[in-house]
């Protein structure tokens, strides 16, 4: 049925303009069958518009959308075979859970016996068999979420779209649902496109993440790559905490210098560049440290210390005025020299540095 | 404890005038119909109604026409209400005006206009003759379809208002969800949107049914006189002064018939909306071992939704024109009777012809030179002004009397709104019978009282909506800054209430100015309101003179609507939040 050699979904130069506003700007993207793809961006970044284009509620101004190799521009939403889970679930309040789940089957004229089997299987899949007779108003947020998911999966769609599906749930329930979504996706092997603004959610669940801003797709990669090697300032700042430092390239891009400290890079880079350092990769050491005088170490002053339970987050100020974040795990022997105003040395390994084209340069 | 008692007394004083009005000018007249109808020879009277085929036919005709008009109004209005509930900006404004302007135009004027459209030499026949589609004018007037058409036209605005208030609260994504699950537009509408709007449909259907049951203007102007409606018979009994007791008995018949059918509607709606009251939860069995789930079944795609037409591209192309075509058709239907008045009123002919053979100002000159029309206009203005002031005062007292925390708010509100829920002709009949005893018939005071009863609930609704949008914390803030209750009202509550009151005042003025039913019942020779004079004018000869008066009434409506919009929009510019977000309730 599904041809695994073709991408499940393919956006080809898709642009959507509303008057003067460009909501989606020249997006090209292939999503493989069985992939869990997260579309990550803040509100207004165009991710929901992209979803609407795929679901068929809107048509691209330019470019085209293909599913399994065929253009879907002439296929109306109700014939696209895409299951959608909406942000607020959009359950039908006048139908109980089983009727909600049976709705897409009725629309397809599925016979009674198969319908009942499918509804039972779908509700079983989301562990909600015992609440089939409840109306949405009688279900908790998490249970409504499960009904919406069962309803979107019951008719065996080729693709599952989820628009901020966990946004309305509290932290604990969200973690639980994340686990379950992963399990269900594994059991069904369905392709999932998951729209969210929550980076930790995207990291936890997706095979690949696409980051959107201002209607453009900035970077597409697996979570590890996108975190360790962001392609732009925006992506670096968007995913987790980081410090972006202006540095002077040395040896034609084979290394850099920052407030007098020099470090070589694993591979040469195009100059000029900035570097990204994640707080967890920065270690802080007391200033008079004779043993490693030749090693790389950036002199800095402690500006601020925040206690976070599992450790501390320290804001450092370099002598050229740039600021640097470091996170220090409890257990490090730090009590002696951590204090606002104290001079210290900050270190990080060359492999933990990500290099970005300097802002403002082409 | 003392404070509670103080609040109770304060509430009592604020609500006393309203209660007195409802008791003396509304409940008493209604109750007065019964002794009149059942006093002396009652059996004979009701036997005359129910045994004679004539009156049985009248009752059946009334019910049939009302049901037809209500059903058509519902179907025609629903898409308009949905579009209005989703429209924003300029489109929302235009759609709102499309509904508001006819709503505020006199029923008399709107019904009269159909004479110029459907008449022997009216717009439709003239057009068809010109196009050569017919050789003889069609007998469109004085038929049941003509009455139903006029009633539907009068009912659309009220139905749209009833539906919009519910449809606004429907989350639009629910329709998108239905589409992604395989429903085409029609199935999504009928299966999802209509059930969700059931409350609005219920109130709209009941309002329209009561309105059409009570209408006598449309059947009198446009209907077949051998096929009369109940209200029409009641009105002519009163006008000819023949038999009050018989009119009262007919009134009772109308009220009882309407009530039975309305109760039937409510029961159906209650059944259809039972999902809004789900019972207690079915016992939830704690899930034992997770059952084996048939994932293979779920992996297999279900059959795609069936398409009844083989060319979906063509259907999609055609579907793009459904909405504009519908909007165009409904706009023409709503606006045509209003627009047609303008050329007709400038006609040079002596009779109602469309298109007019020539244009002149003669009818306007005639009206403006006529003592009678001017006197009628002044009478209507005086009555309108008095009704406006009385309604405003009563509405403010009621809103403040109810306050924010009133345990019996629901029941009390139903009481205040009860004048709107009684067929107007029944109230007018009761008022006539009662006022006749105390010499109030054919006086301005009598009409003012009746208008206040009918119109103050509307003003109350506007004022109450504005009041509930005022942040209750403001009063507390003012109190903490040293203001006593009166100064809080004068310096905080009243200024914020003012835009709502201004709109309410305009509305009251206009509704009184256009009110036809009570005016026709309660005025006779010495006091003639404009609608009463127009009613007589149209009944005795349908000359362009009446069209000119109607056109002027329409002009007044437009001016008032524009003034009202200026108030609302101007206010919104200054205070962007007052009318938009509901404030946080006090704990």
Short mmCIF file of N, CA, C and O in Angstrom, two decimals, chain A residues 103-205:
data_model
loop_
_atom_site.label_atom_id
_atom_site.label_comp_id
_atom_site.label_asym_id
_atom_site.label_seq_id
_atom_site.Cartn_x
_atom_site.Cartn_y
_atom_site.Cartn_z
N UNK A 103 -17.13 8.56 14.05
CA UNK A 103 -17.54 9.55 13.04
C UNK A 103 -16.81 9.38 11.70
O UNK A 103 -17.46 9.29 10.66
N UNK A 104 -15.47 9.34 11.68
CA UNK A 104 -14.81 9.20 10.37
C UNK A 104 -15.19 7.91 9.66
O UNK A 104 -15.20 7.87 8.43
N UNK A 105 -15.53 6.87 10.41
CA UNK A 105 -15.92 5.60 9.78
C UNK A 105 -17.29 5.73 9.14
O UNK A 105 -17.54 5.22 8.04
N UNK A 106 -18.20 6.44 9.85
CA UNK A 106 -19.52 6.65 9.27
C UNK A 106 -19.41 7.46 7.99
O UNK A 106 -20.10 7.19 7.01
N UNK A 107 -18.53 8.48 8.00
CA UNK A 107 -18.37 9.30 6.82
C UNK A 107 -17.85 8.48 5.64
O UNK A 107 -18.03 8.83 4.49
N UNK A 108 -17.18 7.38 5.95
CA UNK A 108 -16.62 6.54 4.89
C UNK A 108 -17.51 5.34 4.58
O UNK A 108 -17.12 4.47 3.80
N UNK A 109 -18.65 5.30 5.22
CA UNK A 109 -19.58 4.21 4.93
C UNK A 109 -19.04 2.84 5.33
O UNK A 109 -19.34 1.84 4.71
N UNK A 110 -18.24 2.82 6.41
CA UNK A 110 -17.71 1.53 6.88
C UNK A 110 -18.84 0.75 7.54
O UNK A 110 -19.63 1.31 8.31
N UNK A 111 -18.93 -0.53 7.26
CA UNK A 111 -20.01 -1.36 7.79
C UNK A 111 -19.96 -1.46 9.31
O UNK A 111 -18.92 -1.24 9.94
N UNK A 112 -21.09 -1.83 9.89
CA UNK A 112 -21.25 -1.79 11.33
C UNK A 112 -20.22 -2.66 12.07
O UNK A 112 -19.62 -2.22 13.05
N UNK A 113 -20.02 -3.89 11.58
CA UNK A 113 -19.16 -4.78 12.36
C UNK A 113 -17.71 -4.30 12.33
O UNK A 113 -17.03 -4.28 13.36
N UNK A 114 -17.26 -3.86 11.15
CA UNK A 114 -15.89 -3.36 11.09
C UNK A 114 -15.76 -2.08 11.90
O UNK A 114 -14.75 -1.84 12.56
N UNK A 115 -16.85 -1.27 11.87
CA UNK A 115 -16.82 -0.01 12.61
C UNK A 115 -16.63 -0.28 14.08
O UNK A 115 -15.79 0.32 14.74
N UNK A 116 -17.41 -1.22 14.60
CA UNK A 116 -17.31 -1.50 16.03
C UNK A 116 -15.93 -2.05 16.39
O UNK A 116 -15.35 -1.67 17.40
N UNK A 117 -15.41 -2.91 15.52
CA UNK A 117 -14.08 -3.46 15.80
C UNK A 117 -13.03 -2.36 15.80
O UNK A 117 -12.14 -2.32 16.67
N UNK A 118 -13.14 -1.46 14.83
CA UNK A 118 -12.15 -0.39 14.75
C UNK A 118 -12.23 0.56 15.94
O UNK A 118 -11.21 0.97 16.49
N UNK A 119 -13.49 0.92 16.32
CA UNK A 119 -13.65 1.83 17.46
C UNK A 119 -13.06 1.19 18.71
O UNK A 119 -12.35 1.83 19.49
N UNK A 120 -13.32 -0.10 18.89
CA UNK A 120 -12.81 -0.79 20.06
C UNK A 120 -11.28 -0.81 20.04
O UNK A 120 -10.62 -0.53 21.05
N UNK A 121 -10.72 -1.10 18.86
CA UNK A 121 -9.26 -1.15 18.77
C UNK A 121 -8.66 0.22 19.04
O UNK A 121 -7.67 0.35 19.76
N UNK A 122 -9.28 1.28 18.47
CA UNK A 122 -8.71 2.62 18.63
C UNK A 122 -8.79 3.08 20.08
O UNK A 122 -7.85 3.65 20.62
N UNK A 123 -9.94 2.81 20.73
CA UNK A 123 -10.06 3.21 22.13
C UNK A 123 -9.12 2.37 22.99
O UNK A 123 -8.58 2.84 23.98
N UNK A 124 -8.92 1.10 22.62
CA UNK A 124 -7.98 0.27 23.35
C UNK A 124 -6.55 0.79 23.21
O UNK A 124 -5.79 0.81 24.16
N UNK A 125 -6.25 1.25 22.01
CA UNK A 125 -4.91 1.77 21.74
C UNK A 125 -4.56 2.93 22.66
O UNK A 125 -3.43 3.07 23.09
N UNK A 126 -5.57 3.77 22.96
CA UNK A 126 -5.30 4.92 23.82
C UNK A 126 -5.73 4.64 25.26
O UNK A 126 -5.85 5.57 26.06
N UNK A 127 -6.00 3.37 25.59
CA UNK A 127 -6.36 2.97 26.96
C UNK A 127 -7.59 3.68 27.48
O UNK A 127 -7.59 4.22 28.58
N UNK A 128 -8.64 3.74 26.68
CA UNK A 128 -9.82 4.46 27.11
C UNK A 128 -11.08 3.63 26.88
O UNK A 128 -12.17 4.17 26.79
N UNK A 129 -10.94 2.33 26.80
CA UNK A 129 -12.07 1.46 26.48
C UNK A 129 -13.22 1.66 27.45
O UNK A 129 -14.38 1.67 27.06
N UNK A 130 -12.89 1.85 28.74
CA UNK A 130 -13.96 1.90 29.73
C UNK A 130 -14.73 3.22 29.73
O UNK A 130 -15.75 3.34 30.39
N UNK A 131 -14.26 4.24 29.01
CA UNK A 131 -14.97 5.52 29.01
C UNK A 131 -15.69 5.79 27.70
O UNK A 131 -15.99 6.93 27.39
N UNK A 132 -15.98 4.75 26.95
CA UNK A 132 -16.55 4.97 25.61
C UNK A 132 -17.87 5.72 25.63
O UNK A 132 -18.18 6.46 24.71
N UNK A 133 -18.64 5.62 26.73
CA UNK A 133 -19.97 6.23 26.75
C UNK A 133 -19.96 7.66 27.27
O UNK A 133 -20.99 8.31 27.33
N UNK A 134 -18.79 8.17 27.66
CA UNK A 134 -18.75 9.50 28.25
C UNK A 134 -18.77 10.57 27.17
O UNK A 134 -18.18 10.41 26.11
N UNK A 135 -19.45 11.68 27.49
CA UNK A 135 -19.41 12.85 26.61
C UNK A 135 -18.13 13.64 26.89
O UNK A 135 -17.58 13.56 27.99
N UNK A 136 -17.67 14.41 25.90
CA UNK A 136 -16.43 15.17 26.11
C UNK A 136 -16.44 16.00 27.39
O UNK A 136 -15.43 16.08 28.08
N UNK A 137 -17.62 16.58 27.74
CA UNK A 137 -17.66 17.42 28.93
C UNK A 137 -17.43 16.60 30.20
O UNK A 137 -17.18 17.16 31.25
N UNK A 138 -17.55 15.28 30.10
CA UNK A 138 -17.34 14.45 31.29
C UNK A 138 -15.92 13.89 31.37
O UNK A 138 -15.61 13.13 32.28
N UNK A 139 -15.10 14.25 30.38
CA UNK A 139 -13.75 13.70 30.34
C UNK A 139 -12.73 14.75 30.75
O UNK A 139 -12.92 15.94 30.52
N UNK A 140 -11.64 14.31 31.34
CA UNK A 140 -10.57 15.23 31.70
C UNK A 140 -9.80 15.62 30.44
O UNK A 140 -9.98 15.00 29.39
N UNK A 141 -8.95 16.63 30.58
CA UNK A 141 -8.19 17.09 29.42
C UNK A 141 -7.39 15.96 28.78
O UNK A 141 -7.37 15.81 27.56
N UNK A 142 -6.75 15.16 29.60
CA UNK A 142 -5.94 14.07 29.07
C UNK A 142 -6.79 13.03 28.35
O UNK A 142 -6.41 12.51 27.31
N UNK A 143 -7.96 12.77 28.91
CA UNK A 143 -8.84 11.79 28.28
C UNK A 143 -9.39 12.32 26.96
O UNK A 143 -9.50 11.57 25.98
N UNK A 144 -9.73 13.62 26.94
CA UNK A 144 -10.19 14.21 25.68
C UNK A 144 -9.12 14.09 24.61
O UNK A 144 -9.38 13.77 23.45
N UNK A 145 -7.89 14.33 25.04
CA UNK A 145 -6.75 14.20 24.15
C UNK A 145 -6.67 12.79 23.55
O UNK A 145 -6.45 12.61 22.36
N UNK A 146 -6.92 11.81 24.39
CA UNK A 146 -6.87 10.42 23.92
C UNK A 146 -7.98 10.14 22.93
O UNK A 146 -7.78 9.45 21.93
N UNK A 147 -9.19 10.67 23.21
CA UNK A 147 -10.30 10.46 22.27
C UNK A 147 -9.95 11.09 20.93
O UNK A 147 -10.15 10.49 19.86
N UNK A 148 -9.41 12.32 20.98
CA UNK A 148 -9.07 13.01 19.73
C UNK A 148 -8.05 12.19 18.94
O UNK A 148 -8.12 12.08 17.71
N UNK A 149 -7.12 11.59 19.65
CA UNK A 149 -6.08 10.79 19.00
C UNK A 149 -6.70 9.53 18.39
O UNK A 149 -6.42 9.18 17.23
N UNK A 150 -7.57 8.87 19.16
CA UNK A 150 -8.21 7.65 18.64
C UNK A 150 -9.03 7.99 17.40
O UNK A 150 -9.03 7.25 16.41
N UNK A 151 -9.72 9.14 17.44
CA UNK A 151 -10.57 9.54 16.32
C UNK A 151 -9.73 9.81 15.07
O UNK A 151 -10.15 9.53 13.95
N UNK A 152 -8.53 10.37 15.28
CA UNK A 152 -7.70 10.70 14.13
C UNK A 152 -7.01 9.46 13.56
O UNK A 152 -6.53 9.48 12.43
N UNK A 153 -6.94 8.38 14.36
CA UNK A 153 -6.21 7.19 13.90
C UNK A 153 -7.12 6.08 13.41
O UNK A 153 -6.68 5.17 12.70
N UNK A 154 -8.41 6.15 13.77
CA UNK A 154 -9.29 4.99 13.61
C UNK A 154 -9.48 4.58 12.16
O UNK A 154 -9.73 3.42 11.86
N UNK A 155 -9.37 5.54 11.25
CA UNK A 155 -9.65 5.20 9.85
C UNK A 155 -8.38 4.85 9.07
O UNK A 155 -8.42 4.78 7.85
N UNK A 156 -7.29 4.60 9.79
CA UNK A 156 -6.06 4.18 9.13
C UNK A 156 -5.51 5.22 8.18
O UNK A 156 -5.24 4.93 7.02
N UNK A 157 -5.31 6.46 8.66
CA UNK A 157 -4.80 7.51 7.76
C UNK A 157 -3.34 7.26 7.40
O UNK A 157 -2.65 6.50 8.08
N UNK A 158 -2.89 7.89 6.31
CA UNK A 158 -1.50 7.75 5.91
C UNK A 158 -0.59 8.60 6.78
O UNK A 158 0.61 8.41 6.83
N UNK A 159 -1.19 9.60 7.41
CA UNK A 159 -0.39 10.63 8.05
C UNK A 159 -1.17 11.17 9.24
O UNK A 159 -2.40 11.30 9.19
N UNK A 160 -0.46 11.46 10.32
CA UNK A 160 -1.10 12.05 11.50
C UNK A 160 -0.50 13.43 11.72
O UNK A 160 0.71 13.57 11.86
N UNK A 161 -1.36 14.46 11.72
CA UNK A 161 -0.90 15.81 12.01
C UNK A 161 -1.35 16.18 13.41
O UNK A 161 -2.50 15.96 13.76
N UNK A 162 -0.44 16.75 14.18
CA UNK A 162 -0.83 17.15 15.53
C UNK A 162 -0.41 18.60 15.73
O UNK A 162 0.75 18.95 15.58
N UNK A 163 -1.40 19.45 16.06
CA UNK A 163 -1.13 20.87 16.23
C UNK A 163 -1.12 21.19 17.72
O UNK A 163 -2.16 21.28 18.35
N UNK A 164 0.05 21.35 18.28
CA UNK A 164 0.21 21.65 19.71
C UNK A 164 -0.72 20.78 20.56
O UNK A 164 -1.49 21.29 21.37
N UNK A 165 -0.68 19.47 20.40
CA UNK A 165 -1.72 18.65 21.03
C UNK A 165 -1.62 18.62 22.54
O UNK A 165 -2.60 18.36 23.21
N UNK A 166 -0.46 18.89 23.09
CA UNK A 166 -0.32 18.76 24.54
C UNK A 166 -0.28 20.11 25.24
O UNK A 166 -0.06 20.18 26.45
N UNK A 167 -0.53 21.17 24.47
CA UNK A 167 -0.37 22.52 25.02
C UNK A 167 -1.24 22.78 26.23
O UNK A 167 -0.87 23.54 27.12
N UNK A 168 -2.44 22.16 26.28
CA UNK A 168 -3.38 22.50 27.35
C UNK A 168 -3.23 21.60 28.57
O UNK A 168 -3.95 21.76 29.53
N UNK A 169 -2.28 20.67 28.52
CA UNK A 169 -2.16 19.74 29.64
C UNK A 169 -1.09 20.21 30.62
O UNK A 169 -0.17 20.93 30.26
N UNK A 170 -1.21 19.76 31.86
CA UNK A 170 -0.17 20.16 32.82
C UNK A 170 1.07 19.28 32.63
O UNK A 170 1.04 18.25 31.97
N UNK A 171 2.14 19.73 33.25
CA UNK A 171 3.47 19.16 33.04
C UNK A 171 3.50 17.63 33.15
O UNK A 171 3.98 16.92 32.27
N UNK A 172 2.92 17.11 34.24
CA UNK A 172 3.03 15.69 34.53
C UNK A 172 2.30 14.86 33.47
O UNK A 172 2.82 13.88 32.93
N UNK A 173 1.07 15.34 33.15
CA UNK A 173 0.25 14.66 32.16
C UNK A 173 0.92 14.71 30.79
O UNK A 173 0.86 13.77 30.00
N UNK A 174 1.61 15.83 30.55
CA UNK A 174 2.25 16.01 29.25
C UNK A 174 3.36 14.98 29.07
O UNK A 174 3.48 14.35 28.02
N UNK A 175 4.14 14.79 30.12
CA UNK A 175 5.23 13.80 30.02
C UNK A 175 4.66 12.41 29.76
O UNK A 175 5.18 11.66 28.93
N UNK A 176 3.56 12.11 30.45
CA UNK A 176 2.95 10.80 30.29
C UNK A 176 2.43 10.62 28.86
O UNK A 176 2.62 9.57 28.24
N UNK A 177 1.76 11.68 28.33
CA UNK A 177 1.22 11.58 26.98
C UNK A 177 2.32 11.47 25.94
O UNK A 177 2.17 10.80 24.92
N UNK A 178 3.46 12.15 26.20
CA UNK A 178 4.58 12.05 25.26
C UNK A 178 5.01 10.59 25.11
O UNK A 178 5.21 10.10 24.01
N UNK A 179 5.14 9.92 26.26
CA UNK A 179 5.52 8.51 26.24
C UNK A 179 4.53 7.71 25.40
O UNK A 179 4.91 6.89 24.57
N UNK A 180 3.24 8.00 25.66
CA UNK A 180 2.23 7.20 25.01
C UNK A 180 2.18 7.45 23.51
O UNK A 180 1.97 6.53 22.72
N UNK A 181 2.35 8.72 23.13
CA UNK A 181 2.35 9.04 21.71
C UNK A 181 3.46 8.28 21.00
O UNK A 181 3.25 7.73 19.92
N UNK A 182 4.63 8.24 21.64
CA UNK A 182 5.75 7.52 21.04
C UNK A 182 5.41 6.03 20.89
O UNK A 182 5.68 5.41 19.86
N UNK A 183 4.80 5.49 21.96
CA UNK A 183 4.43 4.08 21.92
C UNK A 183 3.45 3.80 20.77
O UNK A 183 3.65 2.88 19.97
N UNK A 184 2.41 4.66 20.68
CA UNK A 184 1.38 4.43 19.67
C UNK A 184 1.97 4.57 18.28
O UNK A 184 1.69 3.77 17.38
N UNK A 185 2.83 5.57 18.12
CA UNK A 185 3.44 5.75 16.80
C UNK A 185 4.27 4.53 16.43
O UNK A 185 4.25 4.07 15.30
N UNK A 186 4.96 3.97 17.45
CA UNK A 186 5.74 2.77 17.20
C UNK A 186 4.86 1.59 16.82
O UNK A 186 5.17 0.83 15.90
N UNK A 187 3.72 1.45 17.50
CA UNK A 187 2.85 0.32 17.24
C UNK A 187 2.22 0.38 15.86
O UNK A 187 2.02 -0.64 15.21
N UNK A 188 1.86 1.60 15.44
CA UNK A 188 1.19 1.72 14.15
C UNK A 188 2.15 2.02 13.00
O UNK A 188 1.79 1.88 11.84
N UNK A 189 3.32 2.49 13.33
CA UNK A 189 4.30 2.83 12.30
C UNK A 189 3.84 3.96 11.39
O UNK A 189 4.23 4.05 10.24
N UNK A 190 3.00 4.84 11.92
CA UNK A 190 2.43 5.91 11.10
C UNK A 190 3.39 7.11 11.04
O UNK A 190 4.20 7.32 11.96
N UNK A 191 3.32 7.85 9.95
CA UNK A 191 4.09 9.08 9.84
C UNK A 191 3.40 10.17 10.65
O UNK A 191 2.20 10.36 10.53
N UNK A 192 4.17 10.89 11.47
CA UNK A 192 3.58 11.93 12.32
C UNK A 192 4.26 13.26 12.04
O UNK A 192 5.49 13.33 11.95
N UNK A 193 3.45 14.29 11.85
CA UNK A 193 3.99 15.66 11.83
C UNK A 193 3.41 16.36 13.04
O UNK A 193 2.20 16.43 13.22
N UNK A 194 4.30 16.86 13.87
CA UNK A 194 3.93 17.33 15.18
C UNK A 194 4.35 18.78 15.30
O UNK A 194 5.53 19.10 15.26
N UNK A 195 3.35 19.66 15.42
CA UNK A 195 3.66 21.09 15.49
C UNK A 195 3.70 21.50 16.96
O UNK A 195 2.79 21.19 17.72
N UNK A 196 4.74 22.18 17.34
CA UNK A 196 4.84 22.60 18.74
C UNK A 196 5.73 23.83 18.86
O UNK A 196 6.49 24.16 17.95
N UNK A 197 5.56 24.53 19.98
CA UNK A 197 6.49 25.63 20.26
C UNK A 197 7.40 25.24 21.42
O UNK A 197 8.24 26.01 21.85
N UNK A 198 7.20 24.00 21.92
CA UNK A 198 7.93 23.56 23.10
C UNK A 198 9.14 22.73 22.66
O UNK A 198 9.01 21.60 22.18
N UNK A 199 10.33 23.29 22.81
CA UNK A 199 11.52 22.63 22.28
C UNK A 199 11.80 21.32 23.00
O UNK A 199 12.24 20.35 22.37
N UNK A 200 11.49 21.25 24.30
CA UNK A 200 11.83 20.00 24.99
C UNK A 200 10.93 18.87 24.50
O UNK A 200 11.34 17.72 24.39
N UNK A 201 9.65 19.23 24.17
CA UNK A 201 8.73 18.25 23.62
C UNK A 201 9.26 17.73 22.28
O UNK A 201 9.28 16.52 22.02
N UNK A 202 9.69 18.67 21.44
CA UNK A 202 10.21 18.29 20.13
C UNK A 202 11.43 17.38 20.28
O UNK A 202 11.56 16.35 19.63
N UNK A 203 12.31 17.78 21.19
CA UNK A 203 13.53 16.98 21.42
C UNK A 203 13.19 15.57 21.88
O UNK A 203 13.80 14.59 21.46
N UNK A 204 12.23 15.50 22.80
CA UNK A 204 11.93 14.22 23.42
C UNK A 204 11.30 13.24 22.45
O UNK A 204 11.45 12.04 22.58
N UNK A 205 10.55 13.74 21.46
CA UNK A 205 9.74 12.84 20.68
C UNK A 205 10.19 12.63 19.24
O UNK A 205 9.94 11.56 18.67
#
